[in-house]
Amino acid sequence: MEAQKETSQPANKTSTSGGDQEEQCCSNTSCEKNEEQEPSSPKQGDFSDPVYKEIAIANGTINRMNKNELLAKCAELKLDTRGVKDVLKKRLKNYYKKQKLMHSAGAKGNSDVYFDYICVVDFEATCEENNPPDYLHEIIEFPMVLVDTHTLEIVDSFQEYVKPVVNPQLSEFCVKLTGITQKMVDEAKPFNQVLKQAVSWLQKKELGTKYKYTFLTDGSWDMGKFLNTQCKLSRIKYPQFARKWINIRKSYGNFYKVARAQTKLICMLENLGMEYDGRPHCGLDDSRNIARIAIHMLKDGCQLRVNECLHSGEPRSVPISAPIEGAPAPKTPKKRD
């Protein structure tokens, strides 16, 4: 829901009691900003190893290439030739880095994947053309797209519409933006029931039990604003399994070294040489396109890792020094007191 995310005002802060500890993602306030940092491979070892000098030399050679030379080299190595010049450079650098490190360590296979699955979420919510500062966005579409990080494929998806309560009548702007009609939400289930369905779907995939997984979103709004606000409106506790996530905008900007203005969904797709597939602002289609970007980044050598969490009711950055942990097994949240 990119257009709505760009224009949304910060959600109203609600007072919380000292005992509302489920709002925190960690026991302290160590979730500090680290947007300019890029995680290194946990298996890189000693940087004095001669292999890193070889990598530096290869990087210097790549930096001096023009776009035609970059395209020719990618084609020679049978790498993807789509994308702008900076994307091609990053692709080649990561290819040579991975090859040299694997050769040096005698490693085989894709050993730098942190999670077995990544679950992409992009909610759609009620909105007005000009939202007042106190407007409460209610989730009206709950989509999830599951990416297998080993096969680098979308393997399944979930989608349910949700019946709003505070603003049951959708605005004309909302219908036009999202394609979600009044009939669709009138016939939908309330959020707490849809959330139970979503939890059941995740459980059937054995996520958090047999397989390590995490969530991925296009920005901080889906979890930090929309889901957080909706849980308060529905009087249920925020789900523990959704407290940490990958903000792909941060990951993309850090990995390809581009400005924030180049991390909008359409910009990311275009810079990677792809076109949007589907209807913009359809939550499921947005999720699928975000998943395509994530898969492309994994192929280019990006080590997608959790970089945001919900702390005291607000989204915070997770430092790269934090341990790499998968989301806990999904459980239906309890009601608020």
Short mmCIF file of C-alpha atoms in Angstrom, two decimals, residues 63 84-85 95 103 119 127 145 152-153 156 161 169 184 190 207 214 263 269 275 294 298 309 330 332:
data_model
loop_
_atom_site.label_atom_id
_atom_site.label_comp_id
_atom_site.label_asym_id
_atom_site.label_seq_id
_atom_site.Cartn_x
_atom_site.Cartn_y
_atom_site.Cartn_z
CA ASN A 63 34.51 -0.17 -10.66
CA VAL A 84 21.10 -0.27 -13.92
CA LYS A 85 24.90 0.13 -13.84
CA TYR A 95 29.71 -13.13 -7.60
CA HIS A 103 37.19 -21.57 -2.98
CA CYS A 119 7.17 -14.36 4.52
CA CYS A 127 -7.86 5.51 3.93
CA VAL A 145 3.66 -14.53 0.11
CA LEU A 152 14.64 -18.85 -4.59
CA GLU A 153 11.01 -19.29 -5.56
CA ASP A 156 2.69 -20.28 -1.66
CA TYR A 161 -10.14 -9.49 3.11
CA GLN A 169 -17.89 2.44 4.73
CA MET A 184 -15.80 -7.47 -0.51
CA PRO A 190 -13.41 -9.35 11.32
CA LEU A 207 7.39 -22.18 10.34
CA THR A 214 11.08 -14.24 9.28
CA THR A 263 13.88 2.49 -2.63
CA LEU A 269 11.79 -3.00 -9.70
CA GLU A 275 8.28 -4.38 -14.39
CA ALA A 294 13.85 -10.07 -2.41
CA LEU A 298 19.34 -12.98 -2.76
CA CYS A 309 11.54 -4.48 15.38
CA PRO A 330 3.13 -18.43 15.30
CA THR A 332 -2.95 -16.72 18.01
#
